[in-house]
Amino acid sequence: MTPRQLAIGGFTAVAVFFGAIVFEAPLLQALAKPIPVLILALWAFRQPGRDAAWIAAGLGFSALGDLLLAQPIDAFVFGLLAFLIAHLLYLSAFVLRTRAPALGWAVPVTAFGIGVFVTLKPYLGELHDAVLAYVVVICGMMWRALAQWGREEVAPRVALWSALGAVSFALSDVLVARNRFIEESLTTQIVLMLLYWSAQWMLAASVSAANRPALQPDRQ
């Protein structure tokens, strides 16, 4: 399939998913939800570079998580595990790009993680440990994404897409948790899915940016 065909398939699946929400068709939601990310995984898998396979695998596990969390399946713990593995794969791709400590980014990311977990803790019950592990892993992924910023070995556009994708993913997960544990809202569901799909697209775009040759100045 060409990139254009893949894009058309992805946008069609997004439209079907939101249509299924409006018309309250949970089975159709479950079928449509993983498709956009699966398409991104297929595209990323075709790209060259050491990090492409890790990003593609992360997208693949994310698509599995989409399916497991969708109604009427709703296997929350297994879906959480699939996304946890996805974040570890993304983290591995980011470490391939740079191993710079970037401890300055660890401070705000840690504060974000603590704030989110403290807010959710009264609502978690027996899922306390599972959610804590997930928060730790996604914060680690976000830290390594931000660690690429300003590094000579990482192209600025790669760092930009990685950082925007990781932060958008974390924000979408905050909304998932709000919908699941605190207060369910259709508006929140729509916003979190838009954030989530944007995040996955940006993480995939970081692979494309890594493999795009830098523009060379014209020589007289």
Coordinates of N, CA and C in Angstrom, one line a residue:
M1 N 0.8 -1.2 0.0 CA 0.0 0.0 0.0 C 0.9 1.3 0.0
T2 N 0.4 2.3 -0.7 CA 1.2 3.5 -0.8 C 0.9 4.3 0.5
P3 N 1.8 5.3 0.8 CA 1.5 6.2 1.9 C 0.1 6.9 1.8
R4 N -0.3 7.3 0.6 CA -1.6 7.9 0.5 C -2.7 7.0 0.8
Q5 N -2.6 5.7 0.4 CA -3.6 4.7 0.7 C -3.7 4.5 2.2
L6 N -2.5 4.4 2.8 CA -2.4 4.2 4.3 C -3.1 5.4 5.0
A7 N -2.8 6.6 4.5 CA -3.4 7.8 5.2 C -5.0 7.8 5.0
I8 N -5.4 7.4 3.8 CA -6.9 7.4 3.6 C -7.5 6.3 4.5
G9 N -6.9 5.2 4.6 CA -7.4 4.1 5.5 C -7.4 4.6 7.0
G10 N -6.4 5.3 7.4 CA -6.3 5.8 8.8 C -7.4 6.8 9.1
F11 N -7.6 7.8 8.2 CA -8.6 8.8 8.4 C -10.0 8.2 8.3
T12 N -10.2 7.2 7.5 CA -11.5 6.6 7.4 C -11.8 5.9 8.7
A13 N -10.8 5.2 9.3 CA -11.0 4.5 10.5 C -11.4 5.5 11.7
V14 N -10.7 6.6 11.7 CA -11.0 7.7 12.7 C -12.5 8.1 12.5
A15 N -12.9 8.4 11.3 CA -14.3 8.8 11.1 C -15.3 7.7 11.5
V16 N -15.0 6.5 11.2 CA -15.9 5.4 11.6 C -15.9 5.3 13.1
F17 N -14.8 5.5 13.8 CA -14.8 5.4 15.2 C -15.7 6.4 15.8
F18 N -15.5 7.7 15.4 CA -16.3 8.7 16.0 C -17.8 8.6 15.6
G19 N -18.1 8.1 14.4 CA -19.4 7.8 14.0 C -20.0 6.7 14.9
A20 N -19.2 5.7 15.3 CA -19.7 4.6 16.2 C -20.0 5.1 17.6
I21 N -19.3 6.2 18.0 CA -19.5 6.8 19.3 C -20.9 7.5 19.3
V22 N -21.1 8.2 18.2 CA -22.4 9.0 18.1 C -23.6 8.1 18.0
F23 N -23.4 7.0 17.3 CA -24.6 6.0 17.1 C -24.5 4.9 18.1
E24 N -23.7 5.0 19.1 CA -23.6 4.0 20.1 C -23.5 2.6 19.6
A25 N -22.4 2.4 18.8 CA -22.1 1.0 18.3 C -20.8 0.6 18.8
P26 N -20.7 0.0 20.0 CA -19.5 -0.4 20.7 C -18.6 -1.4 19.9
L27 N -19.3 -2.3 19.2 CA -18.5 -3.3 18.5 C -17.7 -2.6 17.3
L28 N -18.4 -1.7 16.7 CA -17.8 -1.0 15.6 C -16.6 -0.1 16.1
Q29 N -16.8 0.5 17.3 CA -15.8 1.2 17.9 C -14.5 0.4 18.1
A30 N -14.8 -0.8 18.7 CA -13.7 -1.8 19.0 C -12.9 -2.2 17.7
L31 N -13.6 -2.3 16.6 CA -13.0 -2.7 15.4 C -12.2 -1.6 14.7
A32 N -12.8 -0.4 14.8 CA -12.1 0.8 14.2 C -11.0 1.4 15.0
K33 N -11.1 1.3 16.3 CA -10.1 2.0 17.2 C -8.6 1.7 16.9
P34 N -8.3 0.4 16.7 CA -6.8 0.1 16.6 C -6.3 0.4 15.2
I35 N -7.2 0.6 14.2 CA -6.7 0.7 12.8 C -5.8 1.8 12.5
P36 N -6.1 3.1 13.0 CA -5.1 4.2 12.7 C -3.7 3.9 13.2
V37 N -3.6 3.4 14.4 CA -2.3 3.1 14.9 C -1.6 1.9 14.2
L38 N -2.4 0.9 13.9 CA -1.8 -0.2 13.1 C -1.2 0.3 11.8
I39 N -1.9 1.2 11.1 CA -1.4 1.8 9.9 C -0.1 2.5 10.1
L40 N -0.1 3.3 11.2 CA 1.2 4.0 11.5 C 2.3 3.0 11.8
A41 N 2.0 1.9 12.4 CA 3.0 0.8 12.7 C 3.5 0.2 11.4
L42 N 2.6 0.0 10.5 CA 3.0 -0.6 9.2 C 3.9 0.4 8.5
W43 N 3.6 1.7 8.5 CA 4.4 2.7 7.8 C 5.8 2.8 8.5
A44 N 5.8 2.9 9.8 CA 7.1 3.0 10.5 C 8.0 1.8 10.3
F45 N 7.4 0.6 10.2 CA 8.2 -0.6 10.0 C 8.9 -0.6 8.7
R46 N 8.4 0.1 7.7 CA 9.0 0.2 6.4 C 10.2 1.2 6.3
Q47 N 10.3 2.0 7.4 CA 11.4 3.1 7.4 C 12.7 2.5 7.8
P48 N 13.8 3.1 7.2 CA 15.1 2.7 7.6 C 15.5 3.3 9.0
G49 N 16.6 2.9 9.5 CA 17.1 3.5 10.8 C 16.9 2.5 12.0
R50 N 17.8 2.6 12.9 CA 17.8 1.7 14.1 C 16.6 1.9 14.9
D51 N 16.1 3.1 15.0 CA 14.9 3.4 15.9 C 13.6 3.0 15.3
A52 N 13.5 2.8 14.0 CA 12.2 2.6 13.3 C 11.5 1.4 13.8
A53 N 12.3 0.3 13.9 CA 11.7 -1.0 14.4 C 11.1 -0.9 15.8
W54 N 11.8 -0.2 16.7 CA 11.3 0.0 18.0 C 10.0 0.8 18.1
I55 N 10.0 1.9 17.3 CA 8.8 2.8 17.2 C 7.7 2.0 16.6
A56 N 7.9 1.2 15.6 CA 6.9 0.4 14.9 C 6.3 -0.6 15.9
A57 N 7.2 -1.3 16.7 CA 6.8 -2.3 17.7 C 5.9 -1.6 18.8
G58 N 6.3 -0.4 19.2 CA 5.6 0.4 20.2 C 4.2 0.7 19.6
L59 N 4.1 1.1 18.4 CA 2.8 1.4 17.8 C 1.9 0.1 17.7
G60 N 2.6 -1.0 17.4 CA 1.9 -2.3 17.4 C 1.3 -2.7 18.7
F61 N 2.0 -2.5 19.8 CA 1.5 -2.9 21.1 C 0.4 -1.8 21.5
S62 N 0.6 -0.6 21.1 CA -0.5 0.4 21.3 C -1.8 0.0 20.7
A63 N -1.7 -0.5 19.4 CA -2.9 -0.9 18.7 C -3.5 -2.1 19.5
L64 N -2.7 -3.0 20.0 CA -3.3 -4.1 20.8 C -3.9 -3.6 22.1
G65 N -3.3 -2.6 22.7 CA -3.9 -1.9 23.9 C -5.3 -1.3 23.5
D66 N -5.3 -0.6 22.3 CA -6.6 0.0 21.9 C -7.7 -1.1 21.9
L67 N -7.4 -2.2 21.3 CA -8.4 -3.3 21.2 C -8.8 -3.8 22.5
L68 N -7.8 -4.0 23.4 CA -8.1 -4.6 24.7 C -8.9 -3.6 25.6
L69 N -8.7 -2.3 25.4 CA -9.5 -1.3 26.2 C -10.8 -1.0 25.6
A70 N -11.1 -1.3 24.4 CA -12.3 -0.9 23.7 C -13.5 -1.7 24.3
Q71 N -14.7 -1.1 24.2 CA -15.9 -1.8 24.5 C -16.2 -2.6 23.3
P72 N -16.8 -3.8 23.4 CA -17.2 -4.5 24.7 C -16.1 -5.3 25.4
I73 N -14.9 -5.3 24.9 CA -13.8 -6.2 25.5 C -13.5 -5.7 26.9
D74 N -12.9 -4.5 27.0 CA -12.6 -3.8 28.2 C -11.8 -4.6 29.2
A75 N -10.7 -5.2 28.7 CA -9.8 -5.9 29.5 C -8.7 -4.9 30.0
F76 N -9.0 -4.2 31.0 CA -8.2 -3.0 31.4 C -6.8 -3.3 31.8
V77 N -6.6 -4.3 32.6 CA -5.3 -4.7 33.1 C -4.4 -5.1 31.9
F78 N -4.9 -5.9 31.0 CA -4.1 -6.4 29.9 C -3.9 -5.2 28.9
G79 N -4.9 -4.3 28.8 CA -4.7 -3.2 27.9 C -3.6 -2.3 28.5
L80 N -3.6 -2.1 29.8 CA -2.6 -1.3 30.5 C -1.2 -1.9 30.3
L81 N -1.1 -3.2 30.4 CA 0.2 -3.9 30.2 C 0.7 -3.7 28.7
A82 N -0.2 -3.8 27.7 CA 0.1 -3.6 26.4 C 0.7 -2.2 26.1
F83 N 0.1 -1.2 26.7 CA 0.6 0.2 26.6 C 1.9 0.4 27.4
L84 N 2.0 -0.3 28.5 CA 3.3 -0.2 29.3 C 4.4 -0.7 28.4
I85 N 4.2 -1.9 27.7 CA 5.2 -2.4 26.9 C 5.5 -1.4 25.7
A86 N 4.5 -0.8 25.2 CA 4.6 0.2 24.1 C 5.5 1.3 24.5
H87 N 5.3 1.8 25.7 CA 6.1 2.9 26.2 C 7.6 2.5 26.4
L88 N 7.8 1.3 26.9 CA 9.2 0.8 27.0 C 9.9 0.7 25.6
L89 N 9.1 0.3 24.6 CA 9.7 0.3 23.3 C 10.0 1.7 22.8
Y90 N 9.1 2.6 23.0 CA 9.4 4.0 22.6 C 10.6 4.5 23.3
L91 N 10.7 4.2 24.6 CA 11.8 4.6 25.4 C 13.1 4.1 24.9
S92 N 13.1 2.8 24.4 CA 14.3 2.2 23.9 C 14.7 2.9 22.6
A93 N 13.8 3.3 21.8 CA 14.1 4.0 20.5 C 14.7 5.4 20.9
F94 N 14.2 6.0 21.9 CA 14.8 7.3 22.3 C 16.2 7.2 22.8
V95 N 16.5 6.1 23.6 CA 17.8 5.9 24.1 C 18.8 5.6 23.0
L96 N 18.3 4.9 21.9 CA 19.2 4.7 20.8 C 19.7 6.0 20.2
R97 N 18.8 7.1 20.3 CA 19.1 8.4 19.7 C 20.1 9.1 20.5
T98 N 19.9 9.1 21.9 CA 20.9 9.7 22.8 C 20.8 9.1 24.1
R99 N 21.9 9.0 24.8 CA 22.0 8.5 26.2 C 22.4 9.7 27.1
A100 N 22.2 10.9 26.7 CA 22.5 12.0 27.5 C 21.6 12.0 28.8
P101 N 22.2 12.2 30.0 CA 21.3 12.1 31.2 C 20.2 13.1 31.2
A102 N 20.4 14.3 30.8 CA 19.3 15.3 30.7 C 18.5 15.3 32.0
L103 N 19.2 15.4 33.2 CA 18.5 15.3 34.5 C 17.6 16.5 34.7
G104 N 17.9 17.6 34.0 CA 17.0 18.8 34.1 C 15.6 18.5 33.7
W105 N 15.4 17.6 32.7 CA 14.0 17.3 32.3 C 13.4 16.3 33.3
A106 N 14.2 15.5 34.0 CA 13.7 14.5 34.9 C 12.9 15.2 36.1
V107 N 13.2 16.4 36.4 CA 12.5 17.1 37.6 C 11.1 17.4 37.2
P108 N 10.8 18.1 36.1 CA 9.4 18.4 35.9 C 8.6 17.2 35.5
V109 N 9.2 16.2 34.8 CA 8.5 15.0 34.5 C 8.1 14.2 35.8
T110 N 9.1 14.1 36.7 CA 8.8 13.5 38.0 C 7.7 14.2 38.7
A111 N 7.7 15.5 38.7 CA 6.6 16.3 39.4 C 5.3 16.0 38.8
F112 N 5.3 15.9 37.4 CA 4.0 15.6 36.7 C 3.5 14.2 37.1
G113 N 4.4 13.2 37.1 CA 4.0 11.9 37.5 C 3.5 11.8 38.9
I114 N 4.1 12.5 39.9 CA 3.7 12.4 41.3 C 2.3 13.1 41.4
G115 N 2.1 14.2 40.7 CA 0.9 14.9 40.7 C -0.3 14.1 40.2
V116 N 0.0 13.4 39.1 CA -1.1 12.6 38.5 C -1.4 11.4 39.4
F117 N -0.4 10.8 39.9 CA -0.7 9.6 40.8 C -1.4 9.9 42.1
V118 N -0.9 11.0 42.7 CA -1.6 11.5 43.9 C -3.0 11.8 43.7
T119 N -3.3 12.4 42.6 CA -4.7 12.7 42.2 C -5.6 11.5 42.0
L120 N -5.0 10.5 41.4 CA -5.7 9.3 41.1 C -5.8 8.3 42.2
K121 N -4.9 8.3 43.1 CA -4.7 7.3 44.2 C -6.0 7.0 44.9
P122 N -6.8 8.0 45.3 CA -8.0 7.6 46.1 C -9.0 6.8 45.3
Y123 N -8.9 6.8 44.0 CA -9.9 6.1 43.1 C -9.4 4.7 42.6
L124 N -8.2 4.3 42.9 CA -7.6 3.2 42.2 C -8.0 1.8 42.8
G125 N -8.1 1.7 44.1 CA -8.4 0.5 44.7 C -7.4 -0.6 44.4
E126 N -7.8 -1.7 44.0 CA -6.8 -2.8 43.7 C -5.9 -2.6 42.5
L127 N -6.2 -1.6 41.7 CA -5.3 -1.2 40.6 C -4.2 -0.3 41.0
H128 N -4.1 0.0 42.2 CA -3.1 0.9 42.7 C -1.7 0.6 42.2
D129 N -1.2 -0.6 42.3 CA 0.2 -0.9 41.9 C 0.3 -0.9 40.4
A130 N -0.7 -1.4 39.7 CA -0.6 -1.5 38.2 C -0.5 0.0 37.7
V131 N -1.3 0.9 38.2 CA -1.3 2.2 37.7 C 0.0 2.9 38.1
L132 N 0.5 2.7 39.3 CA 1.8 3.3 39.7 C 2.9 2.8 38.7
A133 N 2.9 1.5 38.4 CA 4.0 1.1 37.5 C 3.8 1.8 36.1
Y134 N 2.6 1.9 35.7 CA 2.4 2.6 34.4 C 2.8 4.0 34.4
V135 N 2.5 4.7 35.5 CA 2.9 6.1 35.6 C 4.4 6.3 35.5
V136 N 5.1 5.4 36.2 CA 6.6 5.4 36.3 C 7.1 5.2 34.8
V137 N 6.6 4.2 34.1 CA 7.1 3.9 32.8 C 6.8 5.0 31.8
I138 N 5.6 5.6 31.8 CA 5.3 6.6 30.8 C 6.1 7.9 31.2
C139 N 6.4 8.2 32.4 CA 7.2 9.3 32.8 C 8.6 9.1 32.3
G140 N 9.1 7.8 32.4 CA 10.4 7.5 31.9 C 10.5 7.7 30.4
M141 N 9.4 7.3 29.7 CA 9.4 7.5 28.2 C 9.4 9.0 27.9
M142 N 8.6 9.8 28.6 CA 8.5 11.2 28.4 C 9.9 11.9 28.7
W143 N 10.6 11.5 29.7 CA 11.9 12.0 30.0 C 12.9 11.8 28.9
R144 N 12.9 10.5 28.4 CA 13.8 10.2 27.3 C 13.5 10.9 26.0
A145 N 12.2 11.2 25.8 CA 11.8 12.0 24.6 C 12.3 13.4 24.7
L146 N 12.1 14.0 25.9 CA 12.6 15.4 26.1 C 14.1 15.4 26.2
A147 N 14.8 14.3 26.6 CA 16.2 14.3 26.7 C 16.9 14.5 25.3
Q148 N 16.1 14.3 24.2 CA 16.7 14.5 22.9 C 16.9 16.0 22.5
W149 N 16.2 16.8 23.3 CA 16.1 18.3 22.9 C 17.5 18.9 23.1
G150 N 18.0 19.6 22.1 CA 19.2 20.3 22.2 C 20.5 19.4 22.1
R151 N 20.3 18.2 21.7 CA 21.5 17.3 21.6 C 22.0 17.4 20.1
E152 N 23.3 17.5 20.0 CA 23.9 17.6 18.7 C 23.7 16.3 17.8
E153 N 23.6 15.2 18.5 CA 23.4 13.9 17.8 C 22.0 13.6 17.4
V154 N 21.1 14.5 17.8 CA 19.6 14.3 17.4 C 19.2 15.6 16.6
A155 N 18.6 15.3 15.4 CA 18.2 16.5 14.6 C 17.0 17.2 15.4
P156 N 17.0 18.5 15.3 CA 16.0 19.3 16.0 C 14.5 18.8 15.7
R157 N 14.2 18.5 14.4 CA 12.9 18.1 14.1 C 12.5 16.7 14.7
V158 N 13.6 15.9 14.9 CA 13.3 14.6 15.6 C 13.0 14.8 17.0
A159 N 13.8 15.7 17.7 CA 13.5 16.0 19.1 C 12.2 16.6 19.2
L160 N 11.8 17.5 18.3 CA 10.5 18.2 18.4 C 9.3 17.2 18.3
W161 N 9.3 16.4 17.3 CA 8.2 15.4 17.2 C 8.2 14.4 18.3
S162 N 9.3 14.0 18.8 CA 9.4 13.1 19.9 C 8.8 13.7 21.2
A163 N 9.2 15.0 21.5 CA 8.7 15.6 22.7 C 7.2 15.9 22.6
L164 N 6.8 16.4 21.5 CA 5.3 16.7 21.3 C 4.5 15.4 21.4
G165 N 5.0 14.4 20.8 CA 4.3 13.1 20.8 C 4.2 12.5 22.2
A166 N 5.4 12.5 23.0 CA 5.4 12.0 24.3 C 4.5 12.8 25.3
V167 N 4.6 14.1 25.2 CA 3.7 14.9 26.1 C 2.2 14.8 25.8
S168 N 1.9 14.7 24.5 CA 0.5 14.5 24.1 C 0.0 13.2 24.5
F169 N 0.9 12.2 24.4 CA 0.5 10.8 24.9 C 0.2 10.8 26.4
A170 N 1.1 11.5 27.2 CA 0.9 11.5 28.6 C -0.4 12.3 29.0
L171 N -0.7 13.4 28.3 CA -1.9 14.1 28.5 C -3.2 13.3 28.2
S172 N -3.1 12.5 27.1 CA -4.2 11.7 26.7 C -4.5 10.6 27.8
D173 N -3.4 10.1 28.3 CA -3.5 9.1 29.4 C -4.1 9.7 30.6
V174 N -3.8 10.9 30.9 CA -4.5 11.6 32.1 C -6.0 11.6 31.9
L175 N -6.4 11.9 30.7 CA -7.8 12.0 30.4 C -8.5 10.6 30.4
V176 N -7.7 9.6 29.9 CA -8.2 8.2 30.0 C -8.5 7.9 31.5
A177 N -7.5 8.2 32.4 CA -7.7 7.9 33.8 C -8.9 8.7 34.4
R178 N -9.0 9.9 34.0 CA -10.2 10.7 34.5 C -11.5 10.1 34.1
N179 N -11.6 9.7 32.8 CA -12.8 9.0 32.3 C -13.1 7.7 33.0
R180 N -12.0 7.0 33.3 CA -12.1 5.6 33.9 C -12.4 5.7 35.4
F181 N -11.7 6.5 36.1 CA -11.7 6.4 37.6 C -12.4 7.6 38.2
I182 N -12.6 8.7 37.6 CA -13.2 9.8 38.3 C -14.6 10.2 37.7
E183 N -14.6 10.6 36.5 CA -15.9 11.0 35.9 C -15.9 10.8 34.4
E184 N -16.8 10.0 33.9 CA -16.9 9.7 32.5 C -17.6 10.8 31.8
S185 N -17.0 11.2 30.6 CA -17.6 12.3 29.8 C -17.3 12.0 28.3
L186 N -18.3 12.2 27.5 CA -18.2 12.0 26.0 C -17.2 13.0 25.5
T187 N -17.3 14.2 26.0 CA -16.3 15.3 25.5 C -14.9 14.9 25.8
T188 N -14.7 14.4 27.0 CA -13.3 13.9 27.4 C -12.9 12.8 26.5
Q189 N -13.8 11.9 26.2 CA -13.4 10.7 25.3 C -13.0 11.2 23.9
I190 N -13.7 12.2 23.4 CA -13.3 12.7 22.1 C -12.0 13.4 22.1
V191 N -11.8 14.3 23.1 CA -10.5 15.0 23.2 C -9.4 14.1 23.4
L192 N -9.5 13.1 24.3 CA -8.4 12.2 24.6 C -8.0 11.4 23.3
M193 N -9.0 11.0 22.5 CA -8.7 10.2 21.3 C -8.0 11.1 20.3
L194 N -8.4 12.3 20.2 CA -7.7 13.2 19.2 C -6.2 13.4 19.7
L195 N -6.1 13.6 21.0 CA -4.7 13.8 21.6 C -3.9 12.5 21.3
Y196 N -4.5 11.4 21.6 CA -3.8 10.1 21.5 C -3.4 9.8 20.1
W197 N -4.3 10.0 19.1 CA -3.9 9.7 17.7 C -2.9 10.7 17.2
S198 N -3.0 12.0 17.7 CA -2.0 13.0 17.3 C -0.6 12.6 17.9
A199 N -0.6 12.1 19.1 CA 0.6 11.7 19.8 C 1.3 10.5 19.0
Q200 N 0.5 9.5 18.6 CA 1.1 8.4 17.9 C 1.6 8.8 16.5
W201 N 0.9 9.8 15.9 CA 1.4 10.3 14.6 C 2.7 11.0 14.8
M202 N 2.8 11.8 15.8 CA 4.0 12.6 16.0 C 5.2 11.6 16.4
L203 N 5.0 10.6 17.1 CA 6.0 9.6 17.4 C 6.5 8.9 16.1
A204 N 5.5 8.6 15.3 CA 5.9 8.0 14.0 C 6.6 9.0 13.1
A205 N 6.2 10.3 13.2 CA 6.8 11.4 12.4 C 8.3 11.6 12.8
S206 N 8.6 11.3 14.1 CA 10.0 11.4 14.5 C 10.9 10.4 13.8
V207 N 10.4 9.3 13.4 CA 11.2 8.3 12.6 C 11.4 8.9 11.2
S208 N 10.3 9.5 10.6 CA 10.4 10.1 9.3 C 11.5 11.2 9.3
A209 N 11.4 12.1 10.3 CA 12.3 13.2 10.5 C 13.8 12.7 10.6
A210 N 13.9 11.6 11.3 CA 15.3 11.1 11.5 C 15.9 10.6 10.2
N211 N 15.1 10.1 9.3 CA 15.6 9.6 8.0 C 15.5 10.6 6.9
R212 N 15.1 11.8 7.2 CA 15.1 12.8 6.1 C 16.4 13.6 6.1
P213 N 17.0 13.6 4.9 CA 18.3 14.3 4.8 C 18.2 15.7 5.2
A214 N 19.2 16.3 5.8 CA 19.2 17.7 6.2 C 19.4 18.5 4.9
L215 N 18.8 19.7 4.9 CA 18.9 20.5 3.7 C 20.3 21.1 3.7
Q216 N 20.9 21.1 2.5 CA 22.3 21.6 2.4 C 22.2 23.0 1.7
P217 N 23.1 23.9 2.2 CA 23.0 25.3 1.6 C 23.5 25.2 0.1
D218 N 22.9 26.1 -0.6 CA 23.3 26.2 -2.1 C 24.8 26.6 -2.1
R219 N 25.5 26.0 -3.1 CA 26.9 26.4 -3.3 C 27.0 27.1 -4.7
Q220 N 27.7 28.2 -4.7 CA 27.9 28.9 -5.9 C 29.1 28.2 -6.7

